[in-house]
mmCIF file of N, CA and C in Angstrom:
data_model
loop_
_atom_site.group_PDB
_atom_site.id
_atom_site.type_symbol
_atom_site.label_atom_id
_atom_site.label_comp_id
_atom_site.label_asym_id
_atom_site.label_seq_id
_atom_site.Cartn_x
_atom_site.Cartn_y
_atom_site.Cartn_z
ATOM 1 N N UNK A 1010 3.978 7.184 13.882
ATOM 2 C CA UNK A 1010 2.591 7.013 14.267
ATOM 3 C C UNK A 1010 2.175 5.542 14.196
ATOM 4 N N UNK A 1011 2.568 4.982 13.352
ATOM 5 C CA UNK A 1011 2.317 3.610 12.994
ATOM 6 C C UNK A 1011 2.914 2.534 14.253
ATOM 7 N N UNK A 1012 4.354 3.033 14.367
ATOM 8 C CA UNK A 1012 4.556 2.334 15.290
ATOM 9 C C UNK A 1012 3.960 2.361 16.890
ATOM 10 N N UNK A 1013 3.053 3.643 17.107
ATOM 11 C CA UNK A 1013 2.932 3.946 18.388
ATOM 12 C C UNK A 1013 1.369 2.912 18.364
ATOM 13 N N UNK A 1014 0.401 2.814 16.840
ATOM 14 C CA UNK A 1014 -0.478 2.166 17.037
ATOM 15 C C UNK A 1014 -0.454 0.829 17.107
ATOM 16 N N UNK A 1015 1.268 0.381 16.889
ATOM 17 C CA UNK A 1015 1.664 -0.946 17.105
ATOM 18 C C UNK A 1015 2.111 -1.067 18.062
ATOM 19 N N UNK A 1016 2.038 0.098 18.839
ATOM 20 C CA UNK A 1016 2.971 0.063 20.331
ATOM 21 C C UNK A 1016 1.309 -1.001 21.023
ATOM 22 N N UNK A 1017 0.410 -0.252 20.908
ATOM 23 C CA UNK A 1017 -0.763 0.004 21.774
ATOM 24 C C UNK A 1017 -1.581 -1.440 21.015
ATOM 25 N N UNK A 1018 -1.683 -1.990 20.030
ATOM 26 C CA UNK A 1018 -2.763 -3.015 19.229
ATOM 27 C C UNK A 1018 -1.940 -3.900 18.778
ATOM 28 N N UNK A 1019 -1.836 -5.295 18.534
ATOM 29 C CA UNK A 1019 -1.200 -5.958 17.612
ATOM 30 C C UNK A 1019 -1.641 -6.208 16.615
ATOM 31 N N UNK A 1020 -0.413 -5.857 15.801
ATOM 32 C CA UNK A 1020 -0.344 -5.340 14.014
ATOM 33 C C UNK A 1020 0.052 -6.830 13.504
ATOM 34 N N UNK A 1021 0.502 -7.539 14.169
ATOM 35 C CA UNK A 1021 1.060 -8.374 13.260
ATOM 36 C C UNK A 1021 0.222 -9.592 12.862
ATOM 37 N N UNK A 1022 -1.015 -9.113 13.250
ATOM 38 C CA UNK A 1022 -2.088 -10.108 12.181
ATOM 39 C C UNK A 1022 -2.859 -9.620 11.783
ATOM 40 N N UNK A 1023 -3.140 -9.898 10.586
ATOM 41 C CA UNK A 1023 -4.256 -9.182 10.068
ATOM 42 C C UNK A 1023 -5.175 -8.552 10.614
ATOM 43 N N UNK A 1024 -5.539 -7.240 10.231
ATOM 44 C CA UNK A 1024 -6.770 -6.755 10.792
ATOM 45 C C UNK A 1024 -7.599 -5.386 9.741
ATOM 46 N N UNK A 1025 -8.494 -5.593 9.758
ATOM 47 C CA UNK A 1025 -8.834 -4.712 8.735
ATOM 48 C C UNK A 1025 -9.110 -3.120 9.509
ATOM 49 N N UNK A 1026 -9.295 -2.175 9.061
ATOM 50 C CA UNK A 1026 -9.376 -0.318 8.857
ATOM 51 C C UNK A 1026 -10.290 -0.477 10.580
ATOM 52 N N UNK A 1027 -11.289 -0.916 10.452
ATOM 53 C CA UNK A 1027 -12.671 -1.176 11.149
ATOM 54 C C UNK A 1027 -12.258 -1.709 12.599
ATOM 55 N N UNK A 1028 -11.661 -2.670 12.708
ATOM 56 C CA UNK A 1028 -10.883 -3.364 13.270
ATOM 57 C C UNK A 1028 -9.952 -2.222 14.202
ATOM 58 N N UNK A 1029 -9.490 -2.177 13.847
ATOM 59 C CA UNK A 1029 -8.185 -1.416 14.133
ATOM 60 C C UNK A 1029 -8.741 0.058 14.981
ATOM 61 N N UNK A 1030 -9.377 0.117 14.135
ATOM 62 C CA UNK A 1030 -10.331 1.331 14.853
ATOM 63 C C UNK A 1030 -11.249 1.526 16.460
ATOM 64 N N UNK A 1031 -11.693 0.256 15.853
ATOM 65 C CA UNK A 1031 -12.081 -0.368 16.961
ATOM 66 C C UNK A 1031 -11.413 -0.751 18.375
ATOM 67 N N UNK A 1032 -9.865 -1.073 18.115
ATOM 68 C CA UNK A 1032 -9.253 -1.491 19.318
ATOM 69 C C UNK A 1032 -8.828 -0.302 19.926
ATOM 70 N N UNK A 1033 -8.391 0.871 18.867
ATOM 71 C CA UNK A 1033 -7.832 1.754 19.044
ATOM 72 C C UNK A 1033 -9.137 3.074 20.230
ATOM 73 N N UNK A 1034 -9.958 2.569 19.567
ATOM 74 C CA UNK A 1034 -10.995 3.592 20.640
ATOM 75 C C UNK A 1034 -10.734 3.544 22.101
ATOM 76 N N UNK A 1035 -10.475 1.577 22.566
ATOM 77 C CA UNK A 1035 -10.359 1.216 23.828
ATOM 78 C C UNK A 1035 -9.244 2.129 24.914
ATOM 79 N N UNK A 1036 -8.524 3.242 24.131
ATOM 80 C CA UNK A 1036 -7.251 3.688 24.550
ATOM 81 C C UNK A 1036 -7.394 5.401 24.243
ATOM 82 N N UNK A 1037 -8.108 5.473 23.536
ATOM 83 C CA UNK A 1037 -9.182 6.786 23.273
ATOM 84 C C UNK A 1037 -8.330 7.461 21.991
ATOM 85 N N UNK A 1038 -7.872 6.071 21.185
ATOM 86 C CA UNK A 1038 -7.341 6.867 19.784
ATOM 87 C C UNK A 1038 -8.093 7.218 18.812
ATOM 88 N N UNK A 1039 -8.447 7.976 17.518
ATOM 89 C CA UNK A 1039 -8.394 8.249 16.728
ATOM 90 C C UNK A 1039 -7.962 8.695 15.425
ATOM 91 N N UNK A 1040 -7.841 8.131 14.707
ATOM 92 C CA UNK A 1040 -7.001 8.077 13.162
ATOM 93 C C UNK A 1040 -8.127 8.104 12.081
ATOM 94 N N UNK A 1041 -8.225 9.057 11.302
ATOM 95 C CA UNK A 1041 -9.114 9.258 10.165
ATOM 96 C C UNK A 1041 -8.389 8.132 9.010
ATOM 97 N N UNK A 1042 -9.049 7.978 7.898
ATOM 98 C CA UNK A 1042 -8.561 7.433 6.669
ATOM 99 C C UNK A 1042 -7.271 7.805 6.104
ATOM 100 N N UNK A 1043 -7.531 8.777 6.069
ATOM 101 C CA UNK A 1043 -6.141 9.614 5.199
ATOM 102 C C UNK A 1043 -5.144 9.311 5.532
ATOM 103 N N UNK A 1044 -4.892 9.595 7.028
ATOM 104 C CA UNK A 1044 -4.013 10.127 8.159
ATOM 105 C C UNK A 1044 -3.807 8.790 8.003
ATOM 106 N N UNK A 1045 -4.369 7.752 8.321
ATOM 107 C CA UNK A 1045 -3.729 6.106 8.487
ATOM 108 C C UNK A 1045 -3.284 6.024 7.133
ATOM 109 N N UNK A 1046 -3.420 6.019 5.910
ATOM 110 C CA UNK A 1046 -2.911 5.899 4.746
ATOM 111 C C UNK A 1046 -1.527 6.755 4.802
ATOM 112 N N UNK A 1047 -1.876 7.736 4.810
ATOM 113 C CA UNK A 1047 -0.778 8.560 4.715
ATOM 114 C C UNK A 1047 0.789 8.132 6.081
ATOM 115 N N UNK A 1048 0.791 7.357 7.218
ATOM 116 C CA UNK A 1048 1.554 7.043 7.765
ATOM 117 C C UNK A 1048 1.651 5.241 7.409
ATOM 118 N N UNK A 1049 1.033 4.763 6.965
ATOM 119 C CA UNK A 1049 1.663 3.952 6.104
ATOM 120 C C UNK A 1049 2.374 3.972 5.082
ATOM 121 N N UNK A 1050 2.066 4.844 4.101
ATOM 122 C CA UNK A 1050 3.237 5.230 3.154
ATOM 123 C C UNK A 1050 4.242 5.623 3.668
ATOM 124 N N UNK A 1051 4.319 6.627 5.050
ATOM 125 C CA UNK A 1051 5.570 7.157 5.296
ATOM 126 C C UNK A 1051 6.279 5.944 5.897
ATOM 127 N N UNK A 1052 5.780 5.212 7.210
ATOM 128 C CA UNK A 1052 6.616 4.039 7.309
ATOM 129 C C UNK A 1052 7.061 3.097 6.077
ATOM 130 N N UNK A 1053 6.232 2.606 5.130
ATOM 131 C CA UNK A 1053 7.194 1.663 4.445
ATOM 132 C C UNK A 1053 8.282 2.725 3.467
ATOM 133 N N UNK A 1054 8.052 3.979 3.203
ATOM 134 C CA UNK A 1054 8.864 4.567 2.463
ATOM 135 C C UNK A 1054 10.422 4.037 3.994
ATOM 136 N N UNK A 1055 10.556 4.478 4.558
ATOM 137 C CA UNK A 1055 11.153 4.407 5.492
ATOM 138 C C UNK A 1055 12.053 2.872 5.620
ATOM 139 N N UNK A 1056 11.016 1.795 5.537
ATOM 140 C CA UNK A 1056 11.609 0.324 4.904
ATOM 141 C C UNK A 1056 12.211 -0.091 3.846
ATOM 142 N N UNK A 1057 11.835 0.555 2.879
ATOM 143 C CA UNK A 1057 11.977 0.708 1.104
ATOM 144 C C UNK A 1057 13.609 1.494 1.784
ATOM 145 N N UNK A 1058 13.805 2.130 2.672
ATOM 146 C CA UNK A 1058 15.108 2.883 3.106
ATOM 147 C C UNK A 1058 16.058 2.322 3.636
ATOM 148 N N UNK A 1059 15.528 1.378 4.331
ATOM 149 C CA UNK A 1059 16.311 0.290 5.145
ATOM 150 C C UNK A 1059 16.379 1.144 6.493
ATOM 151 N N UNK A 1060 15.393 1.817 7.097
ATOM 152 C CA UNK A 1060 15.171 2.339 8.296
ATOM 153 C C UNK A 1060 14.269 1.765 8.696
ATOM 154 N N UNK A 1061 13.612 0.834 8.537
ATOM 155 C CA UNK A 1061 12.537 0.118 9.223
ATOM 156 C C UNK A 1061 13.106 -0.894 9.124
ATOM 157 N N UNK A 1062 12.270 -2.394 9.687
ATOM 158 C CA UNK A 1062 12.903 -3.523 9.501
ATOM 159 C C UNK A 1062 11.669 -4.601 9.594
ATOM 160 N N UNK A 1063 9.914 -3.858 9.415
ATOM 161 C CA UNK A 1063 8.982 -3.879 8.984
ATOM 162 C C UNK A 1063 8.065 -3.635 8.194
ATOM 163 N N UNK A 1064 7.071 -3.980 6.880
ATOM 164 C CA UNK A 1064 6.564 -3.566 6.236
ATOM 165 C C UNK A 1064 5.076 -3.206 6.853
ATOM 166 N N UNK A 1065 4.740 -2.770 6.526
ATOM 167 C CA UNK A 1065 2.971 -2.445 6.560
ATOM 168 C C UNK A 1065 2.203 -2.984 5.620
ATOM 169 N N UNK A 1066 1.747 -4.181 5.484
ATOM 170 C CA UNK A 1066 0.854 -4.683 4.156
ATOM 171 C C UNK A 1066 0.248 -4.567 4.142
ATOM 172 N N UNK A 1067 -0.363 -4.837 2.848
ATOM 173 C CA UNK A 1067 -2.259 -4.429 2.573
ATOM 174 C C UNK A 1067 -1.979 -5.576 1.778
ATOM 175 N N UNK A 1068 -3.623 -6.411 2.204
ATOM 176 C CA UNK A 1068 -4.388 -7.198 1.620
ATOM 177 C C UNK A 1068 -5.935 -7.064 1.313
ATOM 178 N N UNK A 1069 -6.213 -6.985 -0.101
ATOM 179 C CA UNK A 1069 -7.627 -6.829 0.040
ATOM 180 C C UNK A 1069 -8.477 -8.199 0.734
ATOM 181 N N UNK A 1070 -9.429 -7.241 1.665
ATOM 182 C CA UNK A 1070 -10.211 -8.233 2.390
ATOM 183 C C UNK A 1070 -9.927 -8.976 3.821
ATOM 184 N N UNK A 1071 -8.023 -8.843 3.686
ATOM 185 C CA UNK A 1071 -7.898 -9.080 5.078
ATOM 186 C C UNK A 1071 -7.649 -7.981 5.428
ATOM 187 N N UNK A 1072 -6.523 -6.663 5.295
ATOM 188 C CA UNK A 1072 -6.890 -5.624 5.934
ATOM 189 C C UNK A 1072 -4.959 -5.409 5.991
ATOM 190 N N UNK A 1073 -4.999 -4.880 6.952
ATOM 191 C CA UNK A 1073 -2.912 -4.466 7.453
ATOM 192 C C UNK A 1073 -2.639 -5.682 8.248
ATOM 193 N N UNK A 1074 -1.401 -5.452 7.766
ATOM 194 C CA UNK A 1074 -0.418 -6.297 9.262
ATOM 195 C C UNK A 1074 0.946 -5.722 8.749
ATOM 196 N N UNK A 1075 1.802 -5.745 10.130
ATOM 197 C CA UNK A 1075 2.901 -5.420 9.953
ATOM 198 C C UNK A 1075 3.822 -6.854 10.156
ATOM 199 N N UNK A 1076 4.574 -6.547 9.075
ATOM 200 C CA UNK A 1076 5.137 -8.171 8.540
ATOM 201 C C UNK A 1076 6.895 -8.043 8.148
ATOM 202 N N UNK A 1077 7.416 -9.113 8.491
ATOM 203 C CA UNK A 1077 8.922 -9.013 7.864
ATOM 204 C C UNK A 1077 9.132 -10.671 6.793
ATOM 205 N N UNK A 1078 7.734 -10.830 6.637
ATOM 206 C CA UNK A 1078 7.384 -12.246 6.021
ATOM 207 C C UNK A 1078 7.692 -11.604 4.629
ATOM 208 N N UNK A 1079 8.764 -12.131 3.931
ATOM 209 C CA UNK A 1079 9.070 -11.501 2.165
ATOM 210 C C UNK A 1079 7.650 -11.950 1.216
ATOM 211 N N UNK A 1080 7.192 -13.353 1.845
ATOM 212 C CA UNK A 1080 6.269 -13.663 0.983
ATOM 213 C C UNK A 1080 5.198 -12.220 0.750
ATOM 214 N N UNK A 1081 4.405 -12.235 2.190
ATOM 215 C CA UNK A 1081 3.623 -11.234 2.675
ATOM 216 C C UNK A 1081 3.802 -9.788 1.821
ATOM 217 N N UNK A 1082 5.234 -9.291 1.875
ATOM 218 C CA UNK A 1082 5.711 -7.970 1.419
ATOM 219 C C UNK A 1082 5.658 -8.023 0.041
ATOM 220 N N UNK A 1083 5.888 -9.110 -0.615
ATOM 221 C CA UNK A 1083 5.932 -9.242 -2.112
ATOM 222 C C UNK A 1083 4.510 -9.291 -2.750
ATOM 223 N N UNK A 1084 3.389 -10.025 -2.002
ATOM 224 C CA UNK A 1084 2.001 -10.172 -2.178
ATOM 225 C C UNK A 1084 1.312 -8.817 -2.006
ATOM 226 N N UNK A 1085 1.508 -7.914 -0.961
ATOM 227 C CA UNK A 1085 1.203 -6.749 -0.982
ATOM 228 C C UNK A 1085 1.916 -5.545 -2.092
ATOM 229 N N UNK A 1086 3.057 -5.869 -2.556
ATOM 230 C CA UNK A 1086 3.803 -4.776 -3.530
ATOM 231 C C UNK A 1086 2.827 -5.214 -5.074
ATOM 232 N N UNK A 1087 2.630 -6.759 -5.120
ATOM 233 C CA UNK A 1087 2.488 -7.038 -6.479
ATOM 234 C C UNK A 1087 0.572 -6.237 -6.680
ATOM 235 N N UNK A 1088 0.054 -6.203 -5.255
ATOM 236 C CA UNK A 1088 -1.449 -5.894 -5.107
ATOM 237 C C UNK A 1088 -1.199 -4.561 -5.596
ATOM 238 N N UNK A 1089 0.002 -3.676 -4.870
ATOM 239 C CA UNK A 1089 0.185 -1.957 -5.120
ATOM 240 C C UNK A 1089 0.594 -1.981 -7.041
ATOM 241 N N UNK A 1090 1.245 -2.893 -7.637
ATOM 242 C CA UNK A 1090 1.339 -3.027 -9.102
ATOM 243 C C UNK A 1090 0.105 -2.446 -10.338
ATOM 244 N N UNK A 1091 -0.517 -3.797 -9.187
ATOM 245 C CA UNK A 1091 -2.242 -4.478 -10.053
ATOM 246 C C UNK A 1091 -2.956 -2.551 -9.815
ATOM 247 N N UNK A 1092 -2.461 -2.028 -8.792
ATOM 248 C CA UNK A 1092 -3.950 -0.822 -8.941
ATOM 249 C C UNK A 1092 -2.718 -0.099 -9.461
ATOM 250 N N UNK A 1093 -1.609 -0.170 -9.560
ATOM 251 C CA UNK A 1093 -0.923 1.381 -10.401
ATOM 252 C C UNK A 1093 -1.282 0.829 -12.008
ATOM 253 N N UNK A 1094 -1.420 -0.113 -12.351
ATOM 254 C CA UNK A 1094 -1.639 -0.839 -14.206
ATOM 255 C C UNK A 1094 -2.959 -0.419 -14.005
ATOM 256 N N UNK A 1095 -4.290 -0.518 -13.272
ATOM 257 C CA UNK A 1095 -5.180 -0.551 -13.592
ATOM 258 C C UNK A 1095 -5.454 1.166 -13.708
ATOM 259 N N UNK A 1096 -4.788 2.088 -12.770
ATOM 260 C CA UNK A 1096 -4.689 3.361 -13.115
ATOM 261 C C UNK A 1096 -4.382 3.560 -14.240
ATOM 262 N N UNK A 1097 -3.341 3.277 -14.696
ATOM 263 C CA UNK A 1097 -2.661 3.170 -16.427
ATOM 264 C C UNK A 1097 -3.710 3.448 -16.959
ATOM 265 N N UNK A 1098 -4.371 2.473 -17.409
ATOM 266 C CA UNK A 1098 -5.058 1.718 -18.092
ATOM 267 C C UNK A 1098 -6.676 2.967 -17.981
ATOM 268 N N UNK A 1099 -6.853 3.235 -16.832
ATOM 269 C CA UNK A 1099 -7.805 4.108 -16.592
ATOM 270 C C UNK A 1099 -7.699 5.622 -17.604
ATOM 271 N N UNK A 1100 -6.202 5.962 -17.102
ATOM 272 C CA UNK A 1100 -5.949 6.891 -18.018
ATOM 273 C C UNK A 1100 -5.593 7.246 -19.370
ATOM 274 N N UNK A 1101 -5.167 5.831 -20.219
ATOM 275 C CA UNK A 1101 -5.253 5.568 -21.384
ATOM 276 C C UNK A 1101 -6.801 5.427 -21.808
ATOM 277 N N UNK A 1102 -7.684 4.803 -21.664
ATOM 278 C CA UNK A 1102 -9.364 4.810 -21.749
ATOM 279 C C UNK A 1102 -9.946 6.574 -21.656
ATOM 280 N N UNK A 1103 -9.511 7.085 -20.740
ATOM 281 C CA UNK A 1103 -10.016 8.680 -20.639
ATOM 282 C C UNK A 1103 -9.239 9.339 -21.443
ATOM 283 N N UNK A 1104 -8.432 9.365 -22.118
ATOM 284 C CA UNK A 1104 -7.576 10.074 -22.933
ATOM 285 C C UNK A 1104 -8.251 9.728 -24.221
ATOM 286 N N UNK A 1105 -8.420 8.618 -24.227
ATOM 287 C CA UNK A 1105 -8.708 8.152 -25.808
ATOM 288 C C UNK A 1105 -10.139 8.495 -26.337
ATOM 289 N N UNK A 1106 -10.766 8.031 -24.715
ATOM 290 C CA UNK A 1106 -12.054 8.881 -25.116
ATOM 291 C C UNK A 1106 -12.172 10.625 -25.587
ATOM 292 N N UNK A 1107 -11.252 10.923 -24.993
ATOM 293 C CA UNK A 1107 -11.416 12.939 -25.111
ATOM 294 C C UNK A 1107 -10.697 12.665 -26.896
ATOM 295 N N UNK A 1108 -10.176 11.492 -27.701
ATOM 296 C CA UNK A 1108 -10.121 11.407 -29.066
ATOM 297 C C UNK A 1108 -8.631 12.093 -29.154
ATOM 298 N N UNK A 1109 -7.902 12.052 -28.110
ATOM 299 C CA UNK A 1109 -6.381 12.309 -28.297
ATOM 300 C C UNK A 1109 -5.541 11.287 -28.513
ATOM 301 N N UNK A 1110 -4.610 11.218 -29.056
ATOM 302 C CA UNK A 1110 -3.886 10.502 -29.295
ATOM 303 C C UNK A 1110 -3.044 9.579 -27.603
ATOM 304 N N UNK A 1111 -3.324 8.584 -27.629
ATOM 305 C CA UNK A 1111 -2.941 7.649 -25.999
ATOM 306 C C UNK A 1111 -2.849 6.397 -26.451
ATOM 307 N N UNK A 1112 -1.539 6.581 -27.257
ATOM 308 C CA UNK A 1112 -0.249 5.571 -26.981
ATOM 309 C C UNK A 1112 0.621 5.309 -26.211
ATOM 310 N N UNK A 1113 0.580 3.832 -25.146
ATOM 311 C CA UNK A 1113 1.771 3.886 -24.560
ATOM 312 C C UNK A 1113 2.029 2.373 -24.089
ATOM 313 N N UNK A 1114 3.448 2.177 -23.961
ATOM 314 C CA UNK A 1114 3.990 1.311 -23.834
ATOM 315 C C UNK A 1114 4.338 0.569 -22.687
ATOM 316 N N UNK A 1115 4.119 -0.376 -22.184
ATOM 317 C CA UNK A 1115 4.849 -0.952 -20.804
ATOM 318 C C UNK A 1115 5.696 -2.017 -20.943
ATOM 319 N N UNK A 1116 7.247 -1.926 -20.682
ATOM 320 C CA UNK A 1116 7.824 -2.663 -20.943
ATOM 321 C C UNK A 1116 8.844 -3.000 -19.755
ATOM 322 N N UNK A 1117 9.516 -4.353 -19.777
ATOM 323 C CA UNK A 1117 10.394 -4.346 -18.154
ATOM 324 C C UNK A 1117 11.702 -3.950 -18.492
ATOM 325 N N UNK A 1118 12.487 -3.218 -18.095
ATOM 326 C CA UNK A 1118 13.787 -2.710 -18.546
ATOM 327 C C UNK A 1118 14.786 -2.974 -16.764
ATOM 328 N N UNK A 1119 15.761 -3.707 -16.482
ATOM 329 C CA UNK A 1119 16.370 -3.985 -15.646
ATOM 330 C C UNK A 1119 15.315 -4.210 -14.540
ATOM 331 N N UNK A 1120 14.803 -5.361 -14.946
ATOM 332 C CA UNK A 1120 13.987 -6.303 -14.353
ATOM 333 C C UNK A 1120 12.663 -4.732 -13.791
ATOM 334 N N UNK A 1121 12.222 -3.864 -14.050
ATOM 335 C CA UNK A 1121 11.430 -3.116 -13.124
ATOM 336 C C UNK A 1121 10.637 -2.741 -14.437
ATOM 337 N N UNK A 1122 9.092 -2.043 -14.608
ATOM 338 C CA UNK A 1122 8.402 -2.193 -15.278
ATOM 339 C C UNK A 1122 8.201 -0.597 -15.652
ATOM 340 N N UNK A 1123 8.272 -0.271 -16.939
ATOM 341 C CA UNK A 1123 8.750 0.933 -16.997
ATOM 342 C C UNK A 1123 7.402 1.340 -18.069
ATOM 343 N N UNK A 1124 6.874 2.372 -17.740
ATOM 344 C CA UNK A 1124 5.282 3.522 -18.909
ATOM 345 C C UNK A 1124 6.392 4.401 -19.839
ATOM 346 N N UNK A 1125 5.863 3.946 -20.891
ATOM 347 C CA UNK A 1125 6.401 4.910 -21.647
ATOM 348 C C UNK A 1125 5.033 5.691 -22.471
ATOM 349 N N UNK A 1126 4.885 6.516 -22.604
ATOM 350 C CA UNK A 1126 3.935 7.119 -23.263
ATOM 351 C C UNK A 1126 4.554 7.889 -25.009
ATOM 352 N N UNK A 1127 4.060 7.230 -25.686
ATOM 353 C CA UNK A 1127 4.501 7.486 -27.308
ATOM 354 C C UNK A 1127 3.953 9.378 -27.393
#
């Protein structure tokens, strides 16, 4: 899907949700939120595979582009990091509040960053 909206718009500069939407009407597409989220995950799962030979980035504020720029791909993975820690972190705060015990650990084990929950 991703690629067919890259068939039809160019992806490879930034463009934000709105944007995109926008070009995409000119051709009489439609893509809800989800549905665009959800075929971005499936394409880069697909890259992460070595079946693509493009990423799909997200930048807050600028929006997607489809990129084979490592910088680009690394700036967008470290952004997907920052909201999986801040989830962490969300769910250690709600746990602790309900007065349960929410101990846990984050530590890097073969260079990758590993939750351990005590």
């Amino acid at each position: 899907m991703i690629e067919k909206i890259n068939d039809l718009i160019d992806l490879t500069e930034w463009k934000t949700k709105k944007q995109i939407n926008k070009e995409l009407q000119v051709y009489g597409v439609q893509i809800n939120e989800r549905t665009f989220r959800n075929q971005i995950e499936s394409h880069n799962q697909q890259y992460f595979a070595h079946q693509k030979d493009c990423f799909m980035a997200h930048h807050n504020g600028k929006g997607y582009k489809m990129t084979k720029d490592t910088e680009e791909i690394r700036e967008s993975l470290r952004d997907s990091l920052k909201r999986g820690l801040d989830q962490l972190s969300k769910y250690h705060k709600g746990i602790k509040a309900l007065g349960e015990n929410a101990n846990f650990n984050l530590s890097i084990k073969d260079n990758e960053l590993v939750f351990v929950e005590d």
